[in-house]
Short mmCIF file of C-alpha atoms in Angstrom, two decimals:
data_model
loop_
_atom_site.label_atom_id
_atom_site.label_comp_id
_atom_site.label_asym_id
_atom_site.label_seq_id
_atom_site.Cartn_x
_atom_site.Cartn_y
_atom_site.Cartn_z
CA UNK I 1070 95.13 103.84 129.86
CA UNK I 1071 92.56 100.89 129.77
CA UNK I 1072 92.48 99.66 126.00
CA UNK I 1073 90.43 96.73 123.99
CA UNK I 1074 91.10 95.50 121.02
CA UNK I 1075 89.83 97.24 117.52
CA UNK I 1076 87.41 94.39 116.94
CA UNK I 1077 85.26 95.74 119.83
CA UNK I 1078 85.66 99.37 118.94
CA UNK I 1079 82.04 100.04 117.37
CA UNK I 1080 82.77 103.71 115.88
CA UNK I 1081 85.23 106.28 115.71
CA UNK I 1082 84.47 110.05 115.72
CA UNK I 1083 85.40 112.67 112.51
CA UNK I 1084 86.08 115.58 114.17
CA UNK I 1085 86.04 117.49 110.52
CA UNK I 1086 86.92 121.10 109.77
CA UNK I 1087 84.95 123.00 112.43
CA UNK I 1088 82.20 122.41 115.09
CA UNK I 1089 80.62 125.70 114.28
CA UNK I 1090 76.68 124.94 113.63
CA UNK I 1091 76.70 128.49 111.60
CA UNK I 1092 79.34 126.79 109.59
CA UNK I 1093 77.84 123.56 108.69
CA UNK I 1094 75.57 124.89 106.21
CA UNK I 1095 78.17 126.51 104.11
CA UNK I 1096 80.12 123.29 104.68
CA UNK I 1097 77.49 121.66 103.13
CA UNK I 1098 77.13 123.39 100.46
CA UNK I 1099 80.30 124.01 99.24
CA UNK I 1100 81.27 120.54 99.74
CA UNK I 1101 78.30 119.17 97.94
CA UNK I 1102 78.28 121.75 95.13
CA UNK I 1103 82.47 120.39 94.39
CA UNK I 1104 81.42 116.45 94.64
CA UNK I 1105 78.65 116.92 92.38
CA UNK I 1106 81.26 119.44 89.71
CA UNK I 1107 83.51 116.67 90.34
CA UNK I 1108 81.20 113.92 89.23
CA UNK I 1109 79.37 116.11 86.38
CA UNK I 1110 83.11 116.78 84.69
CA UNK I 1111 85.03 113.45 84.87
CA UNK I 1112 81.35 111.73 83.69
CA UNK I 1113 81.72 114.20 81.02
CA UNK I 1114 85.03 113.38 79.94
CA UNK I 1115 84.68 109.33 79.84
CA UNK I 1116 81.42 109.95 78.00
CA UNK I 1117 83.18 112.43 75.22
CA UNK I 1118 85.85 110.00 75.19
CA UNK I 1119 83.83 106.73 74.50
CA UNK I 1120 81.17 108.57 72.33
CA UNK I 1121 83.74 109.98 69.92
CA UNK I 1122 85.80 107.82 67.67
CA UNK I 1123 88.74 110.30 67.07
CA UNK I 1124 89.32 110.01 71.32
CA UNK I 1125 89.78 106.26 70.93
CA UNK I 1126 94.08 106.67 71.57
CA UNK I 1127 95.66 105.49 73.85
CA UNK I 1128 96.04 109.15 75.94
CA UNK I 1129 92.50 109.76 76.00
CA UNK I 1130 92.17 106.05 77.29
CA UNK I 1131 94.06 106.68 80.10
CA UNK I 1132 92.35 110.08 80.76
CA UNK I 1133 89.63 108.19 80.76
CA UNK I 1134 90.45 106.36 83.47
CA UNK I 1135 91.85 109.06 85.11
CA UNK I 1136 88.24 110.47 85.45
CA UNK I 1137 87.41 106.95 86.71
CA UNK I 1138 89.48 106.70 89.18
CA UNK I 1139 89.08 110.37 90.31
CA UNK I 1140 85.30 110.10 90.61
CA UNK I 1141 86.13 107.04 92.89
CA UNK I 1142 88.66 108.85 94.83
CA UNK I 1143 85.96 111.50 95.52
CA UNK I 1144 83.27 109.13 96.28
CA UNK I 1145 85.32 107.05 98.95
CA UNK I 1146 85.35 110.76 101.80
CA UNK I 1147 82.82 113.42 100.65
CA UNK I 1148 79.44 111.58 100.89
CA UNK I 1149 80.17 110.02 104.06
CA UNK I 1150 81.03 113.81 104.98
CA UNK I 1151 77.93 115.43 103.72
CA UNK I 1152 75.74 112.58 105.57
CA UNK I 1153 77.67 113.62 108.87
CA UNK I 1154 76.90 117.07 108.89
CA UNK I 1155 73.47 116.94 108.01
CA UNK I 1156 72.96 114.22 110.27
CA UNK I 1157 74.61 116.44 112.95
CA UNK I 1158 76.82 113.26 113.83
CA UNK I 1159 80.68 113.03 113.69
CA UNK I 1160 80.38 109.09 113.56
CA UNK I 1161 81.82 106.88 111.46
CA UNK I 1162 81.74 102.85 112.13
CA UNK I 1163 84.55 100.19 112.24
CA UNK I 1164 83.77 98.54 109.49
CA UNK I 1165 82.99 101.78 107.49
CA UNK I 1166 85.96 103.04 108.56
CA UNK I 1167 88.02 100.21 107.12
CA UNK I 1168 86.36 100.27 103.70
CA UNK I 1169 86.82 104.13 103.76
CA UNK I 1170 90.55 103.43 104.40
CA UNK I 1171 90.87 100.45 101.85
CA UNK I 1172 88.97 102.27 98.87
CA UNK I 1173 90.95 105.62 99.37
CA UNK I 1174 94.02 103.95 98.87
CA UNK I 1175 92.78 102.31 96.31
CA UNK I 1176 92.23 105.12 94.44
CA UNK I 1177 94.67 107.39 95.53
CA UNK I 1178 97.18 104.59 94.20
CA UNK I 1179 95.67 103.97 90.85
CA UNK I 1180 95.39 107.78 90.08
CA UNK I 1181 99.49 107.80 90.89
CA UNK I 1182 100.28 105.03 88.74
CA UNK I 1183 97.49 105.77 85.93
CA UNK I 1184 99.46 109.34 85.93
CA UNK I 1185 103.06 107.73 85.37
CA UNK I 1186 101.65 105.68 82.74
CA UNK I 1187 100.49 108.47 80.81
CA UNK I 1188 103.63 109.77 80.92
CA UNK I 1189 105.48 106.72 79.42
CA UNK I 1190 102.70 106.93 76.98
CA UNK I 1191 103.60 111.32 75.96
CA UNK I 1192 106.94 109.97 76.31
CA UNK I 1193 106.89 107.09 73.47
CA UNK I 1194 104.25 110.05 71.54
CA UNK I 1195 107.23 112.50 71.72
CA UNK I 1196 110.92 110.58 71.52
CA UNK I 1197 109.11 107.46 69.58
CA UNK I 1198 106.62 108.69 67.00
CA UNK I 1199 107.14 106.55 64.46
CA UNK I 1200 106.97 103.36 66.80
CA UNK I 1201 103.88 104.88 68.93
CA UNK I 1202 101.26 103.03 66.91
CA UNK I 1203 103.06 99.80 67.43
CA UNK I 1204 104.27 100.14 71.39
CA UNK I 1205 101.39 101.92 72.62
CA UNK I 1206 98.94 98.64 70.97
CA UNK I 1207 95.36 98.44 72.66
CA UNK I 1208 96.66 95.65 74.21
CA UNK I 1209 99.61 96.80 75.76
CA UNK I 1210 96.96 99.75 77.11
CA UNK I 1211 94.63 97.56 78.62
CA UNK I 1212 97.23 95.90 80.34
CA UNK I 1213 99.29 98.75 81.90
CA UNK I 1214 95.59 99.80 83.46
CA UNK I 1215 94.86 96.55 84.84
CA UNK I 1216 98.17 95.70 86.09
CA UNK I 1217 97.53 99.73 88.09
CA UNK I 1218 94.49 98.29 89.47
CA UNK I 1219 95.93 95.02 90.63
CA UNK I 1220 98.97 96.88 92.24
CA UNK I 1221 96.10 99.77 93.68
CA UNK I 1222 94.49 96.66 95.19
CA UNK I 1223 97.54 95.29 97.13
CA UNK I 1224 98.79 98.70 98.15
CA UNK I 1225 94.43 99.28 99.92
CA UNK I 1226 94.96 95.79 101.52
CA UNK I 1227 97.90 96.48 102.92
CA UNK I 1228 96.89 100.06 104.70
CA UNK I 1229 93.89 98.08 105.53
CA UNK I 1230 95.64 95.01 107.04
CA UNK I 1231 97.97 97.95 109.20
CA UNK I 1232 94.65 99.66 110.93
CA UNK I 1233 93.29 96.47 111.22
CA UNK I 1234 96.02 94.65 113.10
CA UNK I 1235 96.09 97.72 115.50
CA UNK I 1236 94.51 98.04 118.97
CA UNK I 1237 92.97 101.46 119.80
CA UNK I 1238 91.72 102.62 122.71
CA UNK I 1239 87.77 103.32 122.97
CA UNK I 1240 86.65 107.03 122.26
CA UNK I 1241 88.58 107.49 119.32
CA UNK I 1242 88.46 111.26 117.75
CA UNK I 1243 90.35 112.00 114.94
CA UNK I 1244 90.85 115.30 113.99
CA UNK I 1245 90.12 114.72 110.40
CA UNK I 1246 87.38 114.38 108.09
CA UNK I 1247 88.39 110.68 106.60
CA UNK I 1248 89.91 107.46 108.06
CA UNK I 1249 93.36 108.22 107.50
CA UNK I 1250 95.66 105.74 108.94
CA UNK I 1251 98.49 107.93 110.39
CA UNK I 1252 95.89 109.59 111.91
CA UNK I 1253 94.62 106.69 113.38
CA UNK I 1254 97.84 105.17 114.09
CA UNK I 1255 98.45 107.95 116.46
CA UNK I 1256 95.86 107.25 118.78
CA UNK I 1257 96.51 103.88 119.05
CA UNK I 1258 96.99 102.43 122.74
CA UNK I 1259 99.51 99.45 121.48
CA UNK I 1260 103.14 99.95 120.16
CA UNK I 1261 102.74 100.79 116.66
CA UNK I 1262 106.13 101.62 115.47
CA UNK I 1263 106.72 98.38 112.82
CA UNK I 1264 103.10 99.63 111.76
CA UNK I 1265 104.76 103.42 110.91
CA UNK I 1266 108.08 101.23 109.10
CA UNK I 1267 106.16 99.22 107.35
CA UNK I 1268 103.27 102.36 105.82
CA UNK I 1269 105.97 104.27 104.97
CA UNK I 1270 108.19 101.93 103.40
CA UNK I 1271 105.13 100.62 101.43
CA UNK I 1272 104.72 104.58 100.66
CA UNK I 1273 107.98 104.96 99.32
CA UNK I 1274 107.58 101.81 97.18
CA UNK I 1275 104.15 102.52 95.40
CA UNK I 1276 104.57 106.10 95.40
CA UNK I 1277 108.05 106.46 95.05
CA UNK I 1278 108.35 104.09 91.78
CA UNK I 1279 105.51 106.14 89.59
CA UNK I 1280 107.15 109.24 90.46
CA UNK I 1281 110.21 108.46 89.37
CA UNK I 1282 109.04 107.40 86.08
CA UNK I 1283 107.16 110.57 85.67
CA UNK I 1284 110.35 112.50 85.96
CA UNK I 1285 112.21 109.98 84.32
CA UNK I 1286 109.77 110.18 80.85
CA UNK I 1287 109.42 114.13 81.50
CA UNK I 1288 113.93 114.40 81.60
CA UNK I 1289 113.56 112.19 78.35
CA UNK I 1290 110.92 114.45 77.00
CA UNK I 1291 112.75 117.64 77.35
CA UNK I 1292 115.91 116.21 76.06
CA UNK I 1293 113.57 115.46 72.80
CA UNK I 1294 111.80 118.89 72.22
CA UNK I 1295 115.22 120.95 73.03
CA UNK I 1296 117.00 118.79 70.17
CA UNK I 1297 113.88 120.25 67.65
CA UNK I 1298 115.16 122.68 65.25
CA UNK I 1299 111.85 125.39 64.94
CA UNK I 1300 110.27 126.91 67.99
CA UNK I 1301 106.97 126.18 66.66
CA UNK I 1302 107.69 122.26 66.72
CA UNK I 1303 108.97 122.69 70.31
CA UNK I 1304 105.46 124.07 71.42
CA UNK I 1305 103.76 121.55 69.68
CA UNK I 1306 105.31 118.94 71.12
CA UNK I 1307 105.26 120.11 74.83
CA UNK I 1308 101.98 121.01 74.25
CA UNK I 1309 100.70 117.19 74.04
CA UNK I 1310 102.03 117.09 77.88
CA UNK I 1311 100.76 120.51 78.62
CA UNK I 1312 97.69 119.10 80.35
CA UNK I 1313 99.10 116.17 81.73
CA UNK I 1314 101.90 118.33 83.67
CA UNK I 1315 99.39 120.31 85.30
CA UNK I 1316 97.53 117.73 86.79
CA UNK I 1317 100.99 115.87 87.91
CA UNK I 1318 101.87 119.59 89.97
CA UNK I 1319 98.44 119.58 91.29
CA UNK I 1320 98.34 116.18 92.18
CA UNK I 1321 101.91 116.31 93.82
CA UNK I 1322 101.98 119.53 95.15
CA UNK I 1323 98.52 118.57 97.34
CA UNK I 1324 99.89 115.57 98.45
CA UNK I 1325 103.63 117.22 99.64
CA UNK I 1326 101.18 119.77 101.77
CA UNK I 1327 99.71 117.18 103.31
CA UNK I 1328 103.16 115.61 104.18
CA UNK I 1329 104.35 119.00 105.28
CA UNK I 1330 101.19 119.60 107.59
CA UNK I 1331 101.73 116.18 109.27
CA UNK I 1332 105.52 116.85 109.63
CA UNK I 1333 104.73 120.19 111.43
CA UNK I 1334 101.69 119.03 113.98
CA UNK I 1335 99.25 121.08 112.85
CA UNK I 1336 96.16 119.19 112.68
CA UNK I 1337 94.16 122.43 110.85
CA UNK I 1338 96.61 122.55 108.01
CA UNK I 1339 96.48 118.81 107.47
CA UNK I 1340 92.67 118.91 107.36
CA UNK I 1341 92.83 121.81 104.74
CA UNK I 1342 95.59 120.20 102.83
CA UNK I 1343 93.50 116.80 103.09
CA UNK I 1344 90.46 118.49 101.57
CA UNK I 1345 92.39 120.04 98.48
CA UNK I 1346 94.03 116.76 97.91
CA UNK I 1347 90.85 114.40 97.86
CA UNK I 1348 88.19 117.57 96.78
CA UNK I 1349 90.28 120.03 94.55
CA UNK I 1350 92.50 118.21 92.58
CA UNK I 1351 89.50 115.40 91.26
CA UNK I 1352 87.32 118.02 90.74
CA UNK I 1353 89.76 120.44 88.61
CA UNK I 1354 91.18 117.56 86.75
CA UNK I 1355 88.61 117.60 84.11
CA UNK I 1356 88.87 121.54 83.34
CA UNK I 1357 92.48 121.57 82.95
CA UNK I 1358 92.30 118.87 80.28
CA UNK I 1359 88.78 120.57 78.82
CA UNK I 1360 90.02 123.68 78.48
CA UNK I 1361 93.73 122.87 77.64
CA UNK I 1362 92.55 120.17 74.76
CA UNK I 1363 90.37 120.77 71.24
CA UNK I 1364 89.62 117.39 70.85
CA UNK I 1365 88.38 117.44 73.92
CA UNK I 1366 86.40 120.63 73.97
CA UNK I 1367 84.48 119.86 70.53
CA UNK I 1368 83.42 115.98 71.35
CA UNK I 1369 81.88 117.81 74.38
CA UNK I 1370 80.22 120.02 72.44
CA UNK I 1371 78.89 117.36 70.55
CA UNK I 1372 77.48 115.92 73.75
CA UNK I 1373 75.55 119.49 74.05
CA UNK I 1374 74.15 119.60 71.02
CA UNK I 1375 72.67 116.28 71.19
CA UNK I 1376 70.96 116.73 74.62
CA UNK I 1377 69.70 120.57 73.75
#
């Protein structure tokens, strides 16, 4: 099969969900309705969080961030989507493809790591109390974030130095509705097997280290609240992860259906997975922490008030 180097390839093709026009529409809709819920709700948050001084901890400035990062993760796949189908084009071009693939993991990365910092941080809150003011300092805070990003930043480059280093041939459709790079790896025309070692080894590295701090601080956590005496002190202490534990299932359990769609070949399942992971989970992030949190809940009502 005649092949040229990706440098030359000027677009690749997003096959999507479906190539029903009766369908694109809804498609539309729907998807536009979620990204704009999505943005609406994690806005929300950051601007309850910032605009009320009782939110100023160190939790709510990592949920903050959270939102940050989720709007982000959003914003990197559903408005080049929504431009596609109204445009009636399946197109995406090299370069945007590239960025696409670079800002997703980006994302994708810091919202993994931001989530195993906030549970060191319920974890020092729960088995520390007493020393939580002093370990959990501002500065300390700031620092675990920006280190996130930093590491978020390699872990993008290094997807995007793995498509980029790969030769295709021309005509590329992938059966998805992002740049995903084991998508793309799999129609590529040159040997791409230390490209597959080296993604998932990276894969194993930046998401295999946050998870096992999550269960590390969450096995340290439950150790703490079953040594409480009253069951009302047990609930109030797991209740202070409550939120936080939903999102890590949601977040996890998206992301192990798209591994299980990819390990079975079935490009529809990996497309729906795909969508839950990078549509779903963002935009039901901010509910579960709305309606799971008072704080949370009455600094957005304050928001209300002010603007009615």
């Amino acid at each position: 099969m005649e092949s040229q180097n990706l440098t030359t390839v000027s677009k690749f093709l997003l096959l999507g969900i479906s190539d029903d026009p009766e369908l694109q529409p809804i498609l539309f809709g729907l998807f536009l309705h979620m990204y704009l819920v999505t943005v609406l709700g994690n806005l929300l948050i950051v601007l309850a969080i910032t605009s009320d001084s009782h939110l100023h901890t160190p939790m709510y400035f990592f949920l903050s961030n959270l939102s940050l990062a989720d709007m982000g993760f959003s914003t990197t796949t559903i408005p080049k989507m929504l431009v596609n189908i109204q445009a009636h084009s399946k197109s995406i071009s090299y370069a945007g493809c590239l960025t696409q693939v670079s800002f997703f993991y980006l994302f994708g990365c810091l919202d993994n790591l931001i989530l195993a910092v906030m549970a060191y941080d319920r974890l020092v809150a729960i088995c520390y109390p007493l020393q939580y003011p002093v370990i959990m300092s501002p500065r300390l805070c700031g620092l675990l974030v920006l280190v996130s990003f930093l590491i978020s930043l390699f872990d993008s480059q290094m997807h995007r130095m793995i498509v980029s280093q790969v030769t295709f041939c021309s005509d590329v459709e992938i059966p998805h509705v992002f740049c995903d790079p084991p998508q793309l790896l799999h129609f590529a025309c040159s040997d791409t097997s230390t490209n597959y070692i080296l993604m998932y080894f990276i894969a194993a590295i930046f998401g295999g280290v946050p998870v096992s701090g999550i269960l590390y601080s969450y096995a340290r956590i439950v150790s703490s609240i079953l040594r409480v005496s009253s069951a009302g002190g047990k609930y109030k202490a797991f209740s202070t992860c409550g939120s936080h534990l939903s999102v890590v299932c949601l977040f996890y359990g998206t992301g192990i259906g798209i591994y299980l769609s990819s390990v079975v070949h079935s490009p529809t399942k990996s497309v729906v997975a795909s969508v839950m992971y990078t549509m779903v989970t963002p935009m039901l992030n901010p509910f579960i922490y709305s309606l799971r949190n008072r704080d949370i809940k009455r600094a957005l009502w304050r928001i209300i008030n002010r603007t009615a």
